[in-house]
Short mmCIF file of C-alpha atoms and ligand atoms in Angstrom, two decimals:
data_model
loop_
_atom_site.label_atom_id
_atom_site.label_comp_id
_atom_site.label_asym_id
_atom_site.label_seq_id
_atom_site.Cartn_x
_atom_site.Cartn_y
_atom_site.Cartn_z
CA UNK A 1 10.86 -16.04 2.74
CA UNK A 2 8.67 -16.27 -0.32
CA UNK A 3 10.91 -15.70 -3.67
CA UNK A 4 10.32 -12.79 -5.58
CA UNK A 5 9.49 -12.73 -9.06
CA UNK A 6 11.82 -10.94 -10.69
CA UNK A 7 11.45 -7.96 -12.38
CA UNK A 8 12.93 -4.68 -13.94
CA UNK A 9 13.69 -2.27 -11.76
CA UNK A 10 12.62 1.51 -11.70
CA UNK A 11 12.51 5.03 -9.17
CA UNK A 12 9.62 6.84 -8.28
CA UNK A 13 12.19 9.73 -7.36
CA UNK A 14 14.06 8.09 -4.68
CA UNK A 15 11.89 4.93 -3.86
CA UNK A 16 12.94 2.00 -5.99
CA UNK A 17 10.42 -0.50 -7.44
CA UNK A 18 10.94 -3.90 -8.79
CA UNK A 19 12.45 -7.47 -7.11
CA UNK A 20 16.09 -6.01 -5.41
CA UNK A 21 13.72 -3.31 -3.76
CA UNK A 22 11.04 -3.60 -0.14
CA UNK A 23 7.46 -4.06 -1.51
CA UNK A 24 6.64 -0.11 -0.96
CA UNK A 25 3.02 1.34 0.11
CA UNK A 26 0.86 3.59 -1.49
CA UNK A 27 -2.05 5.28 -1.16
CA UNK A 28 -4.38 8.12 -3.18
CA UNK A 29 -5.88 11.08 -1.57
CA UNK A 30 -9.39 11.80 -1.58
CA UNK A 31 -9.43 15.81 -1.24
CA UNK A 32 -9.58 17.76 -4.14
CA UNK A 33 -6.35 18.18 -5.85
CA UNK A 34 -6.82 21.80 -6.47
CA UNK A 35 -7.46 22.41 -2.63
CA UNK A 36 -3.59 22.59 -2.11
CA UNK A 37 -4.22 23.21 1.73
CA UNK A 38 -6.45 20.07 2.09
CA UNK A 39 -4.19 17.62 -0.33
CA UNK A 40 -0.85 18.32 1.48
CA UNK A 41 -3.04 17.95 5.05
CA UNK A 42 -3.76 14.80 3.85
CA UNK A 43 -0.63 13.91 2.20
CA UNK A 44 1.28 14.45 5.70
CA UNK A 45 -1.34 12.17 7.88
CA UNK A 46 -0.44 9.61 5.33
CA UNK A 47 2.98 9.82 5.65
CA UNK A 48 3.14 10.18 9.20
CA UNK A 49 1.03 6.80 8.85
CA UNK A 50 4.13 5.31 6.40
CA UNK A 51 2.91 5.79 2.87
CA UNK A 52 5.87 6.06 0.78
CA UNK A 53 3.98 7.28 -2.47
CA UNK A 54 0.86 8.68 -3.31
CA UNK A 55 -1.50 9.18 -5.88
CA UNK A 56 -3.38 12.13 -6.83
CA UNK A 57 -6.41 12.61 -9.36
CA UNK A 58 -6.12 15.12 -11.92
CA UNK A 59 -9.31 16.16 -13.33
CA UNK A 60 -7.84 19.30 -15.06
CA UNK A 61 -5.39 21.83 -15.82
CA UNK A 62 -5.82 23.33 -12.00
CA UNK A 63 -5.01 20.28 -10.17
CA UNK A 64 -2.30 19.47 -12.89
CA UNK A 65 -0.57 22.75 -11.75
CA UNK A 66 -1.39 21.91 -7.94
CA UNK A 67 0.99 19.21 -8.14
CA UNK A 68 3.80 21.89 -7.76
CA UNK A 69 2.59 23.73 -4.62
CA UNK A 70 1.65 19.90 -3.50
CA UNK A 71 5.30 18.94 -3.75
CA UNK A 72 7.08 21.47 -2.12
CA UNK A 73 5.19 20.60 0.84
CA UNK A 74 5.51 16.86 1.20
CA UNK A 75 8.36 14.33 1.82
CA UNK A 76 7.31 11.25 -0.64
CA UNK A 77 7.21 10.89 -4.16
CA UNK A 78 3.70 12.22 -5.87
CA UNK A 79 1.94 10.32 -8.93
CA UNK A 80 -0.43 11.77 -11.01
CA UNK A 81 -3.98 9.79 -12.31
CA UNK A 82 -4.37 10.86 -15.36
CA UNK A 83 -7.28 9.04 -18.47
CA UNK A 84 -7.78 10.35 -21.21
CA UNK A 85 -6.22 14.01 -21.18
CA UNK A 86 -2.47 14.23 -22.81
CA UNK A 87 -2.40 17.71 -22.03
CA UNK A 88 -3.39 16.83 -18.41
CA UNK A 89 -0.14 14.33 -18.71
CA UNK A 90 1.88 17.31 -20.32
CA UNK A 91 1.17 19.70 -17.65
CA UNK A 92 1.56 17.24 -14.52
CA UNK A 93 5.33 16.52 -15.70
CA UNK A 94 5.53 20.31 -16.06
CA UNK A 95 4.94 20.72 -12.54
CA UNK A 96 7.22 18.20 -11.23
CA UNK A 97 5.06 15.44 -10.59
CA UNK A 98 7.35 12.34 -9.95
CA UNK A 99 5.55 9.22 -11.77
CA UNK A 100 1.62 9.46 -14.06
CA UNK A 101 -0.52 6.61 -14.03
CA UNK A 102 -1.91 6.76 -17.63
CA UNK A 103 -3.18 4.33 -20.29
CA UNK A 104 -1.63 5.37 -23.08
CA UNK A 105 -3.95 3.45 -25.85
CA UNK A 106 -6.97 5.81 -24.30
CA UNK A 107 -5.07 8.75 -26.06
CA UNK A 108 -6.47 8.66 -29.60
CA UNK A 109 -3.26 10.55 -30.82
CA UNK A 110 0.19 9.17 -31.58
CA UNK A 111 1.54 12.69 -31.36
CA UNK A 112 0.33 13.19 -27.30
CA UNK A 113 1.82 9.81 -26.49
CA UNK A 114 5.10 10.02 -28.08
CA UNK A 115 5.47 14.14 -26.24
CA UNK A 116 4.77 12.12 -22.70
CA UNK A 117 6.73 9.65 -23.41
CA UNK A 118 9.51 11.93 -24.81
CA UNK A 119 9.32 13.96 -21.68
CA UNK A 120 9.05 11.11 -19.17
CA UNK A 121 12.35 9.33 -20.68
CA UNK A 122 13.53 12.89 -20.46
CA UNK A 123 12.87 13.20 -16.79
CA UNK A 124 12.55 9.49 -15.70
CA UNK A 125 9.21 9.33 -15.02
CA UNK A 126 7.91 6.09 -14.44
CA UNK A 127 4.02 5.52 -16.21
CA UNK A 128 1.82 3.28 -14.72
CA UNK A 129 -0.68 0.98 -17.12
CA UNK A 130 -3.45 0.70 -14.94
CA UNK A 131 -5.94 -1.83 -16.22
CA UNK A 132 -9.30 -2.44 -14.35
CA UNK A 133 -11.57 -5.18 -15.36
CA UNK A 134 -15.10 -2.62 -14.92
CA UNK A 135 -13.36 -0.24 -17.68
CA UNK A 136 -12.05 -2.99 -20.05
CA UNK A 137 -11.82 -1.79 -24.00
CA UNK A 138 -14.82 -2.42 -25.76
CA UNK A 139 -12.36 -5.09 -28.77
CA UNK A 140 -11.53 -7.37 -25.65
CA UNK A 141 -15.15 -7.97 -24.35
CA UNK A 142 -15.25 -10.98 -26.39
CA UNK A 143 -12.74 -12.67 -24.33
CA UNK A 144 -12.57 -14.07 -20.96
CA UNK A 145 -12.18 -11.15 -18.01
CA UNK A 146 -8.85 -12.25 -17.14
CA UNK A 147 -7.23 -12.71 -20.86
CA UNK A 148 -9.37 -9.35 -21.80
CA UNK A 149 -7.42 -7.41 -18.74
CA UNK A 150 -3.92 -9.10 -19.36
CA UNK A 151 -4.45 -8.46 -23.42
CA UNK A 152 -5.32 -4.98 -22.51
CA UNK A 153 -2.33 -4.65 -20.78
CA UNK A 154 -0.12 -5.74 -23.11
CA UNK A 155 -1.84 -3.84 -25.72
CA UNK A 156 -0.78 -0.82 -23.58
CA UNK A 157 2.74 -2.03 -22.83
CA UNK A 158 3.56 -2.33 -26.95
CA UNK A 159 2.55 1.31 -26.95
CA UNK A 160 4.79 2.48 -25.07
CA UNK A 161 7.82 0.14 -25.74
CA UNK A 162 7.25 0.82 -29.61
CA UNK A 163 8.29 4.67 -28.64
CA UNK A 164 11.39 2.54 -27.10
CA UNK A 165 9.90 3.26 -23.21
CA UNK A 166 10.41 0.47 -20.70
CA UNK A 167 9.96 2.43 -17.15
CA UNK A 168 6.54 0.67 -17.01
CA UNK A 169 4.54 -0.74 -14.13
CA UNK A 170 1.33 -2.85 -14.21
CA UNK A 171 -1.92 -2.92 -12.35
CA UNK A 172 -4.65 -5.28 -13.42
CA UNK A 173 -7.14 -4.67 -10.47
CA UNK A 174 -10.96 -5.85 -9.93
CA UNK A 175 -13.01 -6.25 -6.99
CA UNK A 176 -12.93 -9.61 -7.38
CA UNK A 177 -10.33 -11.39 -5.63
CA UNK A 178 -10.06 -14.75 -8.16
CA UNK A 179 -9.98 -12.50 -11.16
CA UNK A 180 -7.45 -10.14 -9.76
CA UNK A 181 -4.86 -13.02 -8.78
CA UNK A 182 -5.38 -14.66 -11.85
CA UNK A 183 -5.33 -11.53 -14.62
CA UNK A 184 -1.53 -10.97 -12.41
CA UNK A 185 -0.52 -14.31 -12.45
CA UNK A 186 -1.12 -14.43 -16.30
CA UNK A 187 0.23 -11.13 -17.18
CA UNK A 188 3.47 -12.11 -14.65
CA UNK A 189 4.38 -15.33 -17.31
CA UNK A 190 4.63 -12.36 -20.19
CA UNK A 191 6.09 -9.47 -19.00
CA UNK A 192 9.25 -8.59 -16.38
CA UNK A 193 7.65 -5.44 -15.65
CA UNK A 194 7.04 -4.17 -11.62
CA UNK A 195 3.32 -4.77 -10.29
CA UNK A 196 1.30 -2.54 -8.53
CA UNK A 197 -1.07 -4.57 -6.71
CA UNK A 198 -4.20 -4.77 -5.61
CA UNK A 199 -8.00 -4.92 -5.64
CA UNK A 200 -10.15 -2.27 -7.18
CA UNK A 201 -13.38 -1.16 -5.52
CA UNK A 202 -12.91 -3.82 -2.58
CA UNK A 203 -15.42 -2.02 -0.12
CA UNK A 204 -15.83 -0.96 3.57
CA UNK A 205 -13.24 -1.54 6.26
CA UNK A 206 -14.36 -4.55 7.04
CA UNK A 207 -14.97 -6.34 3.74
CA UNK A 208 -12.60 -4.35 1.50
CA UNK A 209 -9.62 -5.40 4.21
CA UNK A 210 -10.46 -8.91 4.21
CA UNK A 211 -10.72 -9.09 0.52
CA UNK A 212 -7.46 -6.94 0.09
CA UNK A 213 -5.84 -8.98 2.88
CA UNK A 214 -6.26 -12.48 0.62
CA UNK A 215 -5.58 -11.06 -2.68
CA UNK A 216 -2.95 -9.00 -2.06
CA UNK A 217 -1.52 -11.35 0.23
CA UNK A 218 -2.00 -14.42 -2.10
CA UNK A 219 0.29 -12.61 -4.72
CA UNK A 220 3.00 -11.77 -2.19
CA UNK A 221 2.48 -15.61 -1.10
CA UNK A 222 3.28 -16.17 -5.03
CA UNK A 223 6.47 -13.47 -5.51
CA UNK A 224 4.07 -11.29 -7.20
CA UNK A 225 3.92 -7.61 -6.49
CA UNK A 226 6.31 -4.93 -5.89
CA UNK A 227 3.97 -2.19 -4.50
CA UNK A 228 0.65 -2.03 -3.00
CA UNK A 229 -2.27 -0.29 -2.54
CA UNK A 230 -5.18 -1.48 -0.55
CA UNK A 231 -8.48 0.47 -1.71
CA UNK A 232 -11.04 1.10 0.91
CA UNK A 233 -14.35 3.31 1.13
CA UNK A 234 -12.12 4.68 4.41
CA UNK A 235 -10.15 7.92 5.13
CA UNK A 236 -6.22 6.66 3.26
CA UNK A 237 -4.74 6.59 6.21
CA UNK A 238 -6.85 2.88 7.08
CA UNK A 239 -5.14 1.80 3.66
CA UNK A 240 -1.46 1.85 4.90
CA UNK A 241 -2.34 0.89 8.39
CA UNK A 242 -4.12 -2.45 6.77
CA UNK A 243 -1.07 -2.40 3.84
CA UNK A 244 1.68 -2.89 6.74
CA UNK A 245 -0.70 -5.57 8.41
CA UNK A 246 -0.19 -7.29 5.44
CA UNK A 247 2.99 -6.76 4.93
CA UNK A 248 4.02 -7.76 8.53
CA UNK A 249 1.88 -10.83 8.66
CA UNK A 250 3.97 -11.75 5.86
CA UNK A 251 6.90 -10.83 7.11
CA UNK A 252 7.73 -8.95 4.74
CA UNK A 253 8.03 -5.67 5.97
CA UNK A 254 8.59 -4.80 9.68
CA UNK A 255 6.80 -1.55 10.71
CA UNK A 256 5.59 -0.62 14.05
CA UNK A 257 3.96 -2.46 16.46
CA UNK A 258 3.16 -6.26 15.75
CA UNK A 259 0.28 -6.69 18.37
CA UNK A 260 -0.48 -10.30 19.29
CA UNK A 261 -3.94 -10.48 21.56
CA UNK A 262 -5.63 -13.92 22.58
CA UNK A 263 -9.04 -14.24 21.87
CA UNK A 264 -10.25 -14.82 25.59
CA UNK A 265 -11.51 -17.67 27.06
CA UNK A 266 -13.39 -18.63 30.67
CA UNK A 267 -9.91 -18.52 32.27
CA UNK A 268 -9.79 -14.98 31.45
CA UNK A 269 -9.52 -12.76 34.43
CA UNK A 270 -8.87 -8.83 32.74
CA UNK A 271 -10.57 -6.85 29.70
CA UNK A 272 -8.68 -7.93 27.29
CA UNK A 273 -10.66 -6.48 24.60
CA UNK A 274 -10.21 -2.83 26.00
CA UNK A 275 -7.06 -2.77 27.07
CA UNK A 276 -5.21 -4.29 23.34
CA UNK A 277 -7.51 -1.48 22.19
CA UNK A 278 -6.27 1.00 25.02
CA UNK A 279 -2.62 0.38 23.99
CA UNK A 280 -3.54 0.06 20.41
CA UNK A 281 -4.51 3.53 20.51
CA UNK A 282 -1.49 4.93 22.50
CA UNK A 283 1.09 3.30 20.51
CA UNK A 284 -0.67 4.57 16.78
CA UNK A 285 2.02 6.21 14.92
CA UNK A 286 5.37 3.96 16.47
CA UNK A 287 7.57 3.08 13.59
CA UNK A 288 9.83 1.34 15.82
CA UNK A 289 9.30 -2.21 15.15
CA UNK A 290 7.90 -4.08 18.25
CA UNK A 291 6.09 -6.66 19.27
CA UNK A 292 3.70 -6.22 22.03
CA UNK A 293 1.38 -9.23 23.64
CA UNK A 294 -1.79 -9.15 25.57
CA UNK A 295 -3.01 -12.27 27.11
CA UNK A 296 -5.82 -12.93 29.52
CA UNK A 297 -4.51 -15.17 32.08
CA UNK A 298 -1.20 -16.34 33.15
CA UNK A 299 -1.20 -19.77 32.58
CA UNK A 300 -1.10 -19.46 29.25
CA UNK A 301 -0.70 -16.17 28.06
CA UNK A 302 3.35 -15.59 28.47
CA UNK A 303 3.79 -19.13 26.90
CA UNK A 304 1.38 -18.42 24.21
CA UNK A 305 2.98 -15.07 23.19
CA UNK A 306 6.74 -16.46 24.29
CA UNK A 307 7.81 -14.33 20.52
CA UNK A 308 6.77 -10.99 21.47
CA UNK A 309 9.38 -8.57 22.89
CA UNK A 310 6.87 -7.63 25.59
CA UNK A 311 3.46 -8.06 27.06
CA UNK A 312 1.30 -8.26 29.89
CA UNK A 313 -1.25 -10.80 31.19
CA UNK A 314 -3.74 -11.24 33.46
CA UNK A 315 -4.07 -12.20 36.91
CA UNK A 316 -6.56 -12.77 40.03
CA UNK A 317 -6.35 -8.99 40.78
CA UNK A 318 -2.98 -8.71 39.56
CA UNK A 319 -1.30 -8.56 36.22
CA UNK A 320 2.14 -9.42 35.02
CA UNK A 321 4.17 -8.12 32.66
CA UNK A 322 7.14 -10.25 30.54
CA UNK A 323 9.30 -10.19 28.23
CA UNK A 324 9.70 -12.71 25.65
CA UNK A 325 7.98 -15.11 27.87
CA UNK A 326 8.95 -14.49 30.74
CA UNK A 327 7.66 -12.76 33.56
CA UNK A 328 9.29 -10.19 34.85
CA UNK A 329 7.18 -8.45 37.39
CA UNK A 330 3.60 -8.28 38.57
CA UNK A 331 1.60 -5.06 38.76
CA UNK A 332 -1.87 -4.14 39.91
CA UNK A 333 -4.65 -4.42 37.56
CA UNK A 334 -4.96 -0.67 37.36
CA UNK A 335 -1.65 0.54 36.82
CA UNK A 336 -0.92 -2.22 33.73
CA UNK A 337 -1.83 -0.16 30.70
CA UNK A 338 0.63 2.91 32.02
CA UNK A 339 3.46 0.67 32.78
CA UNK A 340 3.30 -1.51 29.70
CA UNK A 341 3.37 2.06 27.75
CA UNK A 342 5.85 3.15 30.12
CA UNK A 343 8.17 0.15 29.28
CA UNK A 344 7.72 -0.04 25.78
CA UNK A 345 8.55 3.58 25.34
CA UNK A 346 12.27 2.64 27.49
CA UNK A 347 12.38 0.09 24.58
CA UNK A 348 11.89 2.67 21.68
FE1 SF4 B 1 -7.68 -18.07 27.42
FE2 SF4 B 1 -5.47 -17.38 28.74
FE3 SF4 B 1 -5.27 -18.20 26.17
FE4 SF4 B 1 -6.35 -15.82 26.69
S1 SF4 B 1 -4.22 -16.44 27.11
S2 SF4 B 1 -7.18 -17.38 25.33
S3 SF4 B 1 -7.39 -16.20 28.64
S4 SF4 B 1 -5.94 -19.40 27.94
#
């Protein structure tokens, strides 16, 4: 629907990045990486939620050498976040780690970067230049944020390409949503690399959603970005579930349930409210794309909702349930929710 930009392509083991590929979903843990037990807990919740890589900070040689007890144990492609530390880089690749995310003009030594990059061509390791505007270099603060993150970048990028290394992606993240679509959309008229996108730092649920929602979404608008991660103060798990929204409002991805709920009016004659949230709840965790309606009233509900596979909608004392928009049957009030789970679950 919207054209992508197009880019190089690249594997994070077996999930392809870049313009032929789906716009993937990622996520970082927040346990400590060198609590194996507690990472790969994490790691599977995320998963079972649909994040198809993830991210994991390594803050020393320990959680470096995690990353191999980590892997064994999970299904999707591991990344390591690495600043500074070569030998952190070194010993990540050493334990199979699939892709680093690493600046490589923060290593003060030509040596370090040409052994990572010498092993990650070796291995095809992807590296990630991860640029945020709150940790700029001190010889771009002179210039405009945006020019200051995208020169940054490509400060980074000539590092690596001078040691003849092109299986590069870009992030240029801030928690400001105008100077995080415009540092991408500047950095996209230079470079052919895959994006990571995303804000940095974007808050709460609430606020670091709706933030995430508009930039992220205004690149995707634009072609722009080939993975995301949506960064919330949350447990991970909220960061896929709000990723896919994205994705799905922009029908881009399909991935679960697509729930359509009207916003309730005086004609409204059920709870609504607890009874999306009632079958919210019970259908977490569906991959099967679906999607499910519930509308207050009759006279407008099944012709309001006349795209979704199935819903229900509220009557006098009864409700009734129809498929894409039209009704089918009518139910009491209190059996709805266990017959609209009930049919969906024939669907699936
Ligand atoms: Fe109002 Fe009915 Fe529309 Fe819900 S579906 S907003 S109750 S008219």
């Amino acid at each position: 629907m919207f054209e992508r930009r197009k880019t190089k392509q690249l594997y994070i083991a077996n999930v392809g990045i870049g313009s032929s590929f789906p716009i993937s979903v990622q996520s970082m843990t927040n346990t400590d990486t060198r609590n194996v037990k507690a990472t790969v807990e994490q790691i599977k919740q995320l998963e079972e939620a649909g994040c198809e890589l993830i991210r994991v900070a390594v803050v020393d040689k320990q959680a470096a050498q995690a990353i191999k007890a980590i892997k064994q144990e999970i299904s999707i492609p591991i990344i390591a976040d690495i600043h500074f530390n070569p030998e952190l880089a070194i010993e990540s690749i050493n334990s199979g780690v699939d892709a680093l995310r690493l600046n490589p003009g923060n290593i003060n030594n030509q040596e370090a970067i040409q052994q990572i990059v010498t092993l990650s061509k070796q291995k095809q390791i992807p590296i990630r230049i991860g640029i945020n505007s709150g940790s700029l270099e001190k010889e771009f603060s002179h210039l405009p944020i945006v020019e200051g993150m995208v020169s940054s970048a490509l400060k980074h990028i000539k590092l690596l390409e001078d040691f003849d290394f092109n299986l590069i992606k870009i992030s240029l993240k801030s928690s400001s949503v105008p100077i995080t679509i415009k540092a991408y959309e500047l950095l996209a008229k230079t470079v052919d690399y895959p994006f990571h996108i995303g804000l940095t730092e974007a808050g709460t649920l609430k606020a670091g959603s709706v933030k995430s929602s508009i930039g992220i979404g205004h690149l995707l608008i634009k072609g722009i970005g080939d993975t995301i991660r949506v960064s919330l103060t949350e447990n991970p798990v909220e960061e896929v579930l709000i990723a896919y929204e994205i994705l799905k409002a922009l029908e881009l991805r399909q991935h679960g349930i697509n729930f359509i709920s009207c916003p309730t009016c005086g004609r409204c004659q059920i709870d609504v409210i607890s009874l999306a949230k009632a079958v919210e709840e019970k259908l977490k965790g569906i991959k099967t794309p679906l999607t499910v309606a519930i509308m207050g009233c009759v006279v407008n509900g099944p012709g309001e909702a006349k795209h979704a596979d199935i819903g229900i909608a509220g009557g006098d004392d009864k409700c009734v349930l129809f498929k894409k928009g039209q009704i089918i049957k009518t139910v009491e009030q209190k059996e709805v929710l266990d017959l609209l789970i009930k049919e969906i679950s024939s669907i699936i």
